[in-house]
């Protein structure tokens, strides 16, 4: 009880001290959002558009991106451009960053959000899928971050990485996905230290999300779990605010922070909760 109260007090203190978000700071900001054809990425594109940013969006499906870009313009984006890219390819991650740098004349925000589709099932030994998913969900993030770093350094920009509670707390049925998110947290956690030690201008925000009500997520977990799903538009706004205020971490919804802490403090209880969050009969 004492530990839980201390955690809540610490959490409230952090929230209280968080810098205020100034929406005006995003007017004209040059932003690249990945995985923006659907889900949280699409919602982020619309928020940036409402704030008057210049947006480049990317994903694989060109026709869908075109529609999202048109909607961004109607919502108030100063620019809305798109480029189709497959993040499993060796060259497309660089191609997407180069396109944004050329079209916008630099970048203020690189928002890495895309994920490849992955089954929601017990591990069946499919190493090939895991290898592919690592390329899409992890290696392309490292590649794009490196490609954009010089420009972000110049603009005192921000690198925003969309991760998951499953990058902090392993969970059944998603072993390959969980692995890619742990890799992201490790890599960008290290980069965060290195940039701070180099006194770099670039901030890194790592966003830990719980279950969000995107179509792809809900299709997987419907009828399988009673874990509450939070709205994609609200998650997207919180991610944007975290990047704009240069906060190193976001926990959305708030209890993902408690879950992250509790796995080390109360491992058996956490295991029990995790294993009993799903309807599964052996
Ligand atoms: P979606 O599945 O809705 O969107 C994924 C996006 O990635 C789409 O735009 C898709 O577009 C794109 N994409 C898929 N494969 C590739 C590829 N090979 N190359 C380039 N782009 C690709 O995901 P969510 O919105 O649900 O999730 C967004 C982020 O939030 C992810 O990082 C996820 O891990 C994180 N998150 C989500 C949670 C949730 O419950 N929804 C929970 C915790 C974290 P296209 O098919 O056109 O390529």
mmCIF file of C-alpha atoms and ligand atoms in Angstrom:
data_model
loop_
_atom_site.group_PDB
_atom_site.id
_atom_site.type_symbol
_atom_site.label_atom_id
_atom_site.label_comp_id
_atom_site.label_asym_id
_atom_site.label_seq_id
_atom_site.Cartn_x
_atom_site.Cartn_y
_atom_site.Cartn_z
ATOM 1 C CA UNK A 1 0.000 0.000 0.000
ATOM 2 C CA UNK A 2 2.800 2.352 0.975
ATOM 3 C CA UNK A 3 4.626 1.625 -2.285
ATOM 4 C CA UNK A 4 1.475 2.096 -4.316
ATOM 5 C CA UNK A 5 0.735 5.444 -2.629
ATOM 6 C CA UNK A 6 4.354 6.529 -3.209
ATOM 7 C CA UNK A 7 4.011 5.567 -6.895
ATOM 8 C CA UNK A 8 0.789 7.585 -7.237
ATOM 9 C CA UNK A 9 2.345 10.629 -5.536
ATOM 10 C CA UNK A 10 5.452 10.386 -7.759
ATOM 11 C CA UNK A 11 3.228 10.049 -10.829
ATOM 12 C CA UNK A 12 1.152 13.126 -9.882
ATOM 13 C CA UNK A 13 4.315 15.141 -9.154
ATOM 14 C CA UNK A 14 5.696 14.318 -12.605
ATOM 15 C CA UNK A 15 2.374 15.259 -14.239
ATOM 16 C CA UNK A 16 2.171 18.486 -12.258
ATOM 17 C CA UNK A 17 5.683 19.536 -13.298
ATOM 18 C CA UNK A 18 5.215 18.696 -16.999
ATOM 19 C CA UNK A 19 5.775 21.745 -19.227
ATOM 20 C CA UNK A 20 2.654 23.339 -20.734
ATOM 21 C CA UNK A 21 1.832 22.416 -24.310
ATOM 22 C CA UNK A 22 1.718 25.416 -26.669
ATOM 23 C CA UNK A 23 -0.312 24.487 -29.773
ATOM 24 C CA UNK A 24 1.093 27.549 -31.602
ATOM 25 C CA UNK A 25 4.558 25.973 -31.481
ATOM 26 C CA UNK A 26 3.353 23.475 -34.092
ATOM 27 C CA UNK A 27 2.178 26.074 -36.639
ATOM 28 C CA UNK A 28 4.401 25.561 -39.677
ATOM 29 C CA UNK A 29 6.358 22.769 -37.948
ATOM 30 C CA UNK A 30 7.865 20.281 -40.422
ATOM 31 C CA UNK A 31 6.701 16.794 -39.475
ATOM 32 C CA UNK A 32 7.172 13.286 -40.850
ATOM 33 C CA UNK A 33 4.703 10.707 -39.466
ATOM 34 C CA UNK A 34 5.160 7.027 -40.343
ATOM 35 C CA UNK A 35 2.349 4.468 -40.398
ATOM 36 C CA UNK A 36 -0.068 7.306 -41.061
ATOM 37 C CA UNK A 37 -2.522 5.604 -43.424
ATOM 38 C CA UNK A 38 -4.612 4.234 -40.529
ATOM 39 C CA UNK A 39 -4.912 4.065 -36.763
ATOM 40 C CA UNK A 40 -2.959 6.277 -34.390
ATOM 41 C CA UNK A 41 -0.653 7.548 -37.162
ATOM 42 C CA UNK A 42 -3.629 8.758 -39.206
ATOM 43 C CA UNK A 43 -5.035 10.523 -36.133
ATOM 44 C CA UNK A 44 -1.661 12.153 -35.472
ATOM 45 C CA UNK A 45 -1.604 13.445 -39.051
ATOM 46 C CA UNK A 46 -5.027 15.061 -38.520
ATOM 47 C CA UNK A 47 -3.982 16.675 -35.221
ATOM 48 C CA UNK A 48 -0.787 18.071 -36.744
ATOM 49 C CA UNK A 49 -2.914 19.356 -39.625
ATOM 50 C CA UNK A 50 -5.326 21.147 -37.248
ATOM 51 C CA UNK A 51 -2.306 22.753 -35.561
ATOM 52 C CA UNK A 52 -1.235 24.128 -38.969
ATOM 53 C CA UNK A 53 1.873 21.970 -39.393
ATOM 54 C CA UNK A 54 3.546 20.911 -42.657
ATOM 55 C CA UNK A 55 3.089 17.174 -42.794
ATOM 56 C CA UNK A 56 4.631 14.333 -44.748
ATOM 57 C CA UNK A 57 2.953 10.988 -44.164
ATOM 58 C CA UNK A 58 4.141 7.545 -45.158
ATOM 59 C CA UNK A 59 2.935 3.907 -45.201
ATOM 60 C CA UNK A 60 2.675 1.292 -47.976
ATOM 61 C CA UNK A 61 -0.773 2.053 -49.469
ATOM 62 C CA UNK A 62 -0.495 5.098 -51.722
ATOM 63 C CA UNK A 63 -4.230 5.531 -52.403
ATOM 64 C CA UNK A 64 -5.072 5.556 -48.693
ATOM 65 C CA UNK A 65 -2.244 7.995 -47.989
ATOM 66 C CA UNK A 66 -3.587 10.286 -50.701
ATOM 67 C CA UNK A 67 -6.987 10.435 -48.973
ATOM 68 C CA UNK A 68 -5.407 11.106 -45.570
ATOM 69 C CA UNK A 69 -3.268 13.890 -47.087
ATOM 70 C CA UNK A 70 -6.353 15.486 -48.689
ATOM 71 C CA UNK A 71 -8.133 15.451 -45.339
ATOM 72 C CA UNK A 72 -5.046 16.991 -43.684
ATOM 73 C CA UNK A 73 -5.215 19.903 -46.133
ATOM 74 C CA UNK A 74 -8.928 20.391 -45.446
ATOM 75 C CA UNK A 75 -8.181 20.455 -41.688
ATOM 76 C CA UNK A 76 -5.620 23.253 -42.027
ATOM 77 C CA UNK A 77 -2.228 21.686 -42.746
ATOM 78 C CA UNK A 78 0.140 24.185 -44.403
ATOM 79 C CA UNK A 79 1.405 21.300 -46.536
ATOM 80 C CA UNK A 80 0.354 17.641 -46.715
ATOM 81 C CA UNK A 81 2.478 15.318 -48.830
ATOM 82 C CA UNK A 82 2.777 11.557 -48.913
ATOM 83 C CA UNK A 83 5.233 8.920 -50.003
ATOM 84 C CA UNK A 84 4.582 5.196 -50.236
ATOM 85 C CA UNK A 85 7.340 3.190 -48.537
ATOM 86 C CA UNK A 86 7.723 -0.372 -47.309
ATOM 87 C CA UNK A 87 9.730 -0.338 -44.094
ATOM 88 C CA UNK A 88 10.802 -3.958 -44.625
ATOM 89 C CA UNK A 89 12.880 -2.756 -47.574
ATOM 90 C CA UNK A 90 16.501 -1.739 -47.036
ATOM 91 C CA UNK A 91 16.203 1.506 -48.972
ATOM 92 C CA UNK A 92 12.636 2.762 -48.345
ATOM 93 C CA UNK A 93 13.240 4.078 -44.793
ATOM 94 C CA UNK A 94 15.955 6.416 -46.128
ATOM 95 C CA UNK A 95 13.815 7.263 -49.164
ATOM 96 C CA UNK A 96 10.952 8.445 -46.934
ATOM 97 C CA UNK A 97 13.209 10.624 -44.778
ATOM 98 C CA UNK A 98 14.986 12.100 -47.822
ATOM 99 C CA UNK A 99 11.624 12.927 -49.406
ATOM 100 C CA UNK A 100 10.501 14.807 -46.280
ATOM 101 C CA UNK A 101 13.826 16.649 -45.979
ATOM 102 C CA UNK A 102 13.675 17.747 -49.614
ATOM 103 C CA UNK A 103 10.002 18.703 -49.687
ATOM 104 C CA UNK A 104 9.950 20.508 -46.322
ATOM 105 C CA UNK A 105 13.522 21.821 -46.339
ATOM 106 C CA UNK A 106 14.314 19.977 -43.097
ATOM 107 C CA UNK A 107 12.465 18.352 -40.213
ATOM 108 C CA UNK A 108 11.326 19.496 -36.777
ATOM 109 C CA UNK A 109 9.601 16.238 -35.809
ATOM 110 C CA UNK A 110 10.207 12.659 -36.847
ATOM 111 C CA UNK A 111 7.346 10.545 -35.490
ATOM 112 C CA UNK A 112 8.097 6.821 -35.813
ATOM 113 C CA UNK A 113 4.867 4.905 -35.438
ATOM 114 C CA UNK A 114 4.446 2.198 -38.123
ATOM 115 C CA UNK A 115 4.187 -1.529 -37.378
ATOM 116 C CA UNK A 116 3.890 -4.506 -39.666
ATOM 117 C CA UNK A 117 0.934 -6.842 -39.222
ATOM 118 C CA UNK A 118 1.657 -9.696 -36.815
ATOM 119 C CA UNK A 119 -0.584 -12.573 -35.674
ATOM 120 C CA UNK A 120 -2.116 -12.640 -32.194
ATOM 121 C CA UNK A 121 -1.291 -16.221 -31.346
ATOM 122 C CA UNK A 122 0.982 -18.415 -29.252
ATOM 123 C CA UNK A 123 4.568 -18.592 -30.532
ATOM 124 C CA UNK A 124 4.703 -21.308 -33.196
ATOM 125 C CA UNK A 125 8.377 -21.112 -34.088
ATOM 126 C CA UNK A 126 8.033 -18.794 -37.084
ATOM 127 C CA UNK A 127 11.474 -17.192 -36.897
ATOM 128 C CA UNK A 128 11.168 -15.830 -40.452
ATOM 129 C CA UNK A 129 8.183 -13.689 -39.436
ATOM 130 C CA UNK A 130 10.076 -12.417 -36.382
ATOM 131 C CA UNK A 131 13.068 -11.526 -38.560
ATOM 132 C CA UNK A 132 10.791 -9.612 -40.957
ATOM 133 C CA UNK A 133 8.954 -7.874 -38.112
ATOM 134 C CA UNK A 134 12.256 -6.781 -36.585
ATOM 135 C CA UNK A 135 13.091 -5.053 -39.868
ATOM 136 C CA UNK A 136 9.757 -3.246 -40.038
ATOM 137 C CA UNK A 137 9.151 -2.413 -36.363
ATOM 138 C CA UNK A 138 12.707 -1.870 -35.198
ATOM 139 C CA UNK A 139 15.549 -1.647 -37.731
ATOM 140 C CA UNK A 140 13.726 0.851 -39.949
ATOM 141 C CA UNK A 141 13.205 3.074 -36.866
ATOM 142 C CA UNK A 142 16.963 3.091 -36.160
ATOM 143 C CA UNK A 143 17.684 3.766 -39.846
ATOM 144 C CA UNK A 144 15.228 6.651 -40.161
ATOM 145 C CA UNK A 145 16.325 8.237 -36.892
ATOM 146 C CA UNK A 146 19.939 8.243 -38.074
ATOM 147 C CA UNK A 147 19.024 9.659 -41.487
ATOM 148 C CA UNK A 148 17.058 12.539 -39.931
ATOM 149 C CA UNK A 149 19.377 13.290 -37.021
ATOM 150 C CA UNK A 150 21.504 16.016 -38.654
ATOM 151 C CA UNK A 151 18.422 17.960 -39.689
ATOM 152 C CA UNK A 152 16.785 17.538 -36.273
ATOM 153 C CA UNK A 153 20.023 18.743 -34.678
ATOM 154 C CA UNK A 154 19.886 21.920 -36.781
ATOM 155 C CA UNK A 155 16.232 22.609 -36.024
ATOM 156 C CA UNK A 156 16.414 21.671 -32.293
ATOM 157 C CA UNK A 157 13.932 19.022 -33.280
ATOM 158 C CA UNK A 158 12.304 16.007 -31.683
ATOM 159 C CA UNK A 159 12.334 12.301 -32.302
ATOM 160 C CA UNK A 160 9.114 10.617 -31.182
ATOM 161 C CA UNK A 161 9.016 6.829 -30.886
ATOM 162 C CA UNK A 162 5.668 5.083 -30.484
ATOM 163 C CA UNK A 163 6.198 2.042 -28.296
ATOM 164 C CA UNK A 164 3.933 -0.069 -26.131
ATOM 165 C CA UNK A 165 3.357 -1.394 -22.646
ATOM 166 C CA UNK A 166 4.349 -4.662 -24.336
ATOM 167 C CA UNK A 167 7.824 -3.154 -24.750
ATOM 168 C CA UNK A 168 8.089 -3.022 -20.962
ATOM 169 C CA UNK A 169 5.952 -5.959 -19.871
ATOM 170 C CA UNK A 170 6.059 -9.178 -21.914
ATOM 171 C CA UNK A 171 2.643 -10.529 -22.748
ATOM 172 C CA UNK A 172 1.371 -13.815 -24.240
ATOM 173 C CA UNK A 173 0.273 -14.226 -27.895
ATOM 174 C CA UNK A 174 2.559 -11.463 -29.216
ATOM 175 C CA UNK A 175 6.129 -12.723 -28.701
ATOM 176 C CA UNK A 176 7.533 -11.312 -31.990
ATOM 177 C CA UNK A 177 5.752 -7.939 -31.556
ATOM 178 C CA UNK A 178 6.795 -7.654 -27.886
ATOM 179 C CA UNK A 179 10.404 -8.354 -28.914
ATOM 180 C CA UNK A 180 10.426 -5.528 -31.442
ATOM 181 C CA UNK A 181 9.078 -3.075 -28.848
ATOM 182 C CA UNK A 182 11.661 -4.155 -26.233
ATOM 183 C CA UNK A 183 14.335 -3.611 -28.892
ATOM 184 C CA UNK A 184 12.988 -0.116 -29.589
ATOM 185 C CA UNK A 185 13.006 0.818 -25.913
ATOM 186 C CA UNK A 186 16.571 -0.442 -25.518
ATOM 187 C CA UNK A 187 17.881 1.284 -28.624
ATOM 188 C CA UNK A 188 16.215 4.657 -28.135
ATOM 189 C CA UNK A 189 16.875 4.547 -24.384
ATOM 190 C CA UNK A 190 20.599 4.256 -25.193
ATOM 191 C CA UNK A 191 20.356 6.974 -27.847
ATOM 192 C CA UNK A 192 18.626 9.242 -25.332
ATOM 193 C CA UNK A 193 21.664 8.972 -23.040
ATOM 194 C CA UNK A 194 24.128 9.469 -25.881
ATOM 195 C CA UNK A 195 22.393 12.608 -27.154
ATOM 196 C CA UNK A 196 22.237 14.034 -23.630
ATOM 197 C CA UNK A 197 25.963 13.288 -23.090
ATOM 198 C CA UNK A 198 26.796 14.987 -26.416
ATOM 199 C CA UNK A 199 24.604 17.954 -25.378
ATOM 200 C CA UNK A 200 22.606 17.421 -28.547
ATOM 201 C CA UNK A 201 19.678 19.675 -29.459
ATOM 202 C CA UNK A 202 17.504 16.673 -30.301
ATOM 203 C CA UNK A 203 14.970 15.367 -27.786
ATOM 204 C CA UNK A 204 13.733 11.778 -27.758
ATOM 205 C CA UNK A 205 10.273 10.849 -26.494
ATOM 206 C CA UNK A 206 9.417 7.184 -26.008
ATOM 207 C CA UNK A 207 5.656 6.625 -25.813
ATOM 208 C CA UNK A 208 4.332 3.655 -23.875
ATOM 209 C CA UNK A 209 0.766 2.941 -24.932
ATOM 210 C CA UNK A 210 -1.803 0.552 -23.502
ATOM 211 C CA UNK A 211 -4.582 -0.940 -25.626
ATOM 212 C CA UNK A 212 -5.865 1.620 -28.148
ATOM 213 C CA UNK A 213 -9.088 1.171 -30.123
ATOM 214 C CA UNK A 214 -7.584 1.059 -33.635
ATOM 215 C CA UNK A 215 -9.215 -1.320 -36.081
ATOM 216 C CA UNK A 216 -6.158 -3.577 -36.335
ATOM 217 C CA UNK A 217 -5.796 -3.896 -32.547
ATOM 218 C CA UNK A 218 -9.499 -4.447 -31.881
ATOM 219 C CA UNK A 219 -9.776 -7.144 -34.555
ATOM 220 C CA UNK A 220 -7.102 -9.103 -32.682
ATOM 221 C CA UNK A 221 -8.339 -8.792 -29.113
ATOM 222 C CA UNK A 222 -12.139 -8.654 -29.503
ATOM 223 C CA UNK A 223 -13.638 -11.409 -27.322
ATOM 224 C CA UNK A 224 -10.187 -12.399 -26.071
ATOM 225 C CA UNK A 225 -9.595 -9.808 -23.370
ATOM 226 C CA UNK A 226 -11.496 -7.369 -21.197
ATOM 227 C CA UNK A 227 -8.602 -4.913 -20.976
ATOM 228 C CA UNK A 228 -10.114 -1.452 -21.685
ATOM 229 C CA UNK A 229 -9.241 0.162 -25.039
ATOM 230 C CA UNK A 230 -8.545 3.907 -25.182
ATOM 231 C CA UNK A 231 -9.426 6.224 -28.102
ATOM 232 C CA UNK A 232 -6.858 6.507 -30.902
ATOM 233 C CA UNK A 233 -7.457 10.250 -31.384
ATOM 234 C CA UNK A 234 -6.706 10.930 -27.706
ATOM 235 C CA UNK A 235 -3.626 8.686 -27.738
ATOM 236 C CA UNK A 236 -2.435 10.542 -30.854
ATOM 237 C CA UNK A 237 -2.871 13.947 -29.195
ATOM 238 C CA UNK A 238 -0.971 12.816 -26.104
ATOM 239 C CA UNK A 239 1.914 11.571 -28.259
ATOM 240 C CA UNK A 240 2.078 14.905 -30.111
ATOM 241 C CA UNK A 241 2.018 16.900 -26.866
ATOM 242 C CA UNK A 242 4.790 14.717 -25.405
ATOM 243 C CA UNK A 243 6.988 15.379 -28.459
ATOM 244 C CA UNK A 244 6.216 19.095 -28.523
ATOM 245 C CA UNK A 245 7.068 19.503 -24.838
ATOM 246 C CA UNK A 246 10.195 17.361 -25.279
ATOM 247 C CA UNK A 247 9.224 14.943 -22.504
ATOM 248 C CA UNK A 248 11.385 11.790 -22.471
ATOM 249 C CA UNK A 249 8.435 9.486 -21.773
ATOM 250 C CA UNK A 250 4.690 9.195 -22.171
ATOM 251 C CA UNK A 251 2.564 6.602 -20.410
ATOM 252 C CA UNK A 252 -0.912 6.460 -21.943
ATOM 253 C CA UNK A 253 -3.270 5.666 -20.337
ATOM 254 C CA UNK A 254 -1.753 6.581 -16.984
ATOM 255 C CA UNK A 255 -2.012 3.122 -15.426
ATOM 256 C CA UNK A 256 0.508 1.729 -17.916
ATOM 257 C CA UNK A 257 3.075 3.494 -15.722
ATOM 258 C CA UNK A 258 1.857 1.628 -12.642
ATOM 259 C CA UNK A 259 1.913 -1.673 -14.573
ATOM 260 C CA UNK A 260 5.490 -0.972 -15.652
ATOM 261 C CA UNK A 261 6.579 -0.375 -12.070
ATOM 262 C CA UNK A 262 4.557 -3.198 -10.560
ATOM 263 C CA UNK A 263 6.193 -5.915 -12.658
ATOM 264 C CA UNK A 264 9.445 -5.426 -10.713
ATOM 265 C CA UNK A 265 7.859 -4.711 -7.359
ATOM 266 C CA UNK A 266 5.199 -7.438 -7.423
ATOM 267 C CA UNK A 267 6.243 -9.961 -10.091
ATOM 268 C CA UNK A 268 3.903 -12.793 -9.023
ATOM 269 C CA UNK A 269 0.837 -10.549 -8.873
ATOM 270 C CA UNK A 270 1.748 -9.016 -12.234
ATOM 271 C CA UNK A 271 2.170 -12.486 -13.794
ATOM 272 C CA UNK A 272 -1.218 -13.475 -12.416
ATOM 273 C CA UNK A 273 -2.890 -10.349 -13.833
ATOM 274 C CA UNK A 274 -1.214 -10.730 -17.243
ATOM 275 C CA UNK A 275 -2.048 -14.436 -17.597
ATOM 276 C CA UNK A 276 -5.635 -13.914 -16.488
ATOM 277 C CA UNK A 277 -6.323 -10.928 -18.759
ATOM 278 C CA UNK A 278 -7.132 -13.296 -21.647
ATOM 279 C CA UNK A 279 -9.860 -15.857 -22.260
ATOM 280 C CA UNK A 280 -7.778 -18.947 -22.961
ATOM 281 C CA UNK A 281 -8.618 -22.591 -22.456
ATOM 282 C CA UNK A 282 -5.649 -24.962 -23.025
HETATM 283 P P1 LIG B 1 -2.235 0.175 -37.334
HETATM 284 O O1 LIG B 1 -2.103 -1.292 -37.619
HETATM 285 O O2 LIG B 1 -3.577 0.786 -37.291
HETATM 286 O O3 LIG B 1 -1.363 0.991 -38.380
HETATM 287 C C1 LIG B 1 -0.120 0.533 -38.797
HETATM 288 C C2 LIG B 1 0.417 1.492 -39.824
HETATM 289 O O4 LIG B 1 1.683 1.000 -40.285
HETATM 290 C C3 LIG B 1 -0.477 1.622 -41.040
HETATM 291 O O5 LIG B 1 -0.450 2.938 -41.498
HETATM 292 C C4 LIG B 1 0.172 0.685 -42.048
HETATM 293 O O6 LIG B 1 -0.161 1.150 -43.343
HETATM 294 C C5 LIG B 1 1.649 0.877 -41.710
HETATM 295 N N1 LIG B 1 2.465 -0.267 -42.114
HETATM 296 C C6 LIG B 1 2.208 -1.594 -41.970
HETATM 297 N N2 LIG B 1 3.194 -2.325 -42.494
HETATM 298 C C7 LIG B 1 4.089 -1.453 -43.003
HETATM 299 C C8 LIG B 1 5.310 -1.591 -43.723
HETATM 300 N N3 LIG B 1 5.822 -2.807 -44.020
HETATM 301 N N4 LIG B 1 5.969 -0.484 -44.123
HETATM 302 C C9 LIG B 1 5.465 0.748 -43.865
HETATM 303 N N5 LIG B 1 4.310 0.952 -43.179
HETATM 304 C C10 LIG B 1 3.636 -0.141 -42.764
HETATM 305 O O7 LIG B 1 -1.431 0.409 -35.955
HETATM 306 P P2 LIG B 1 -1.894 1.228 -34.655
HETATM 307 O O8 LIG B 1 -2.357 2.567 -35.069
HETATM 308 O O9 LIG B 1 -2.769 0.365 -33.834
HETATM 309 O O10 LIG B 1 -0.506 1.364 -33.884
HETATM 310 C C11 LIG B 1 0.333 2.493 -34.098
HETATM 311 C C12 LIG B 1 1.483 2.421 -33.119
HETATM 312 O O11 LIG B 1 0.981 2.376 -31.787
HETATM 313 C C13 LIG B 1 2.372 1.194 -33.291
HETATM 314 O O12 LIG B 1 3.718 1.541 -33.090
HETATM 315 C C14 LIG B 1 1.893 0.274 -32.190
HETATM 316 O O13 LIG B 1 2.888 -0.634 -31.768
HETATM 317 C C15 LIG B 1 1.561 1.283 -31.109
HETATM 318 N N6 LIG B 1 0.635 0.730 -30.132
HETATM 319 C C16 LIG B 1 -0.655 0.451 -30.498
HETATM 320 C C17 LIG B 1 -1.517 -0.115 -29.595
HETATM 321 C C18 LIG B 1 -2.930 -0.443 -29.937
HETATM 322 O O14 LIG B 1 -3.600 -1.067 -29.090
HETATM 323 N N7 LIG B 1 -3.443 -0.041 -31.098
HETATM 324 C C19 LIG B 1 -1.078 -0.444 -28.229
HETATM 325 C C20 LIG B 1 0.283 -0.098 -27.959
HETATM 326 C C21 LIG B 1 1.097 0.472 -28.882
HETATM 327 P P3 LIG B 1 -0.052 0.295 -44.687
HETATM 328 O O15 LIG B 1 -0.788 -0.981 -44.462
HETATM 329 O O16 LIG B 1 -0.678 1.195 -45.703
HETATM 330 O O17 LIG B 1 1.408 0.099 -44.940
#
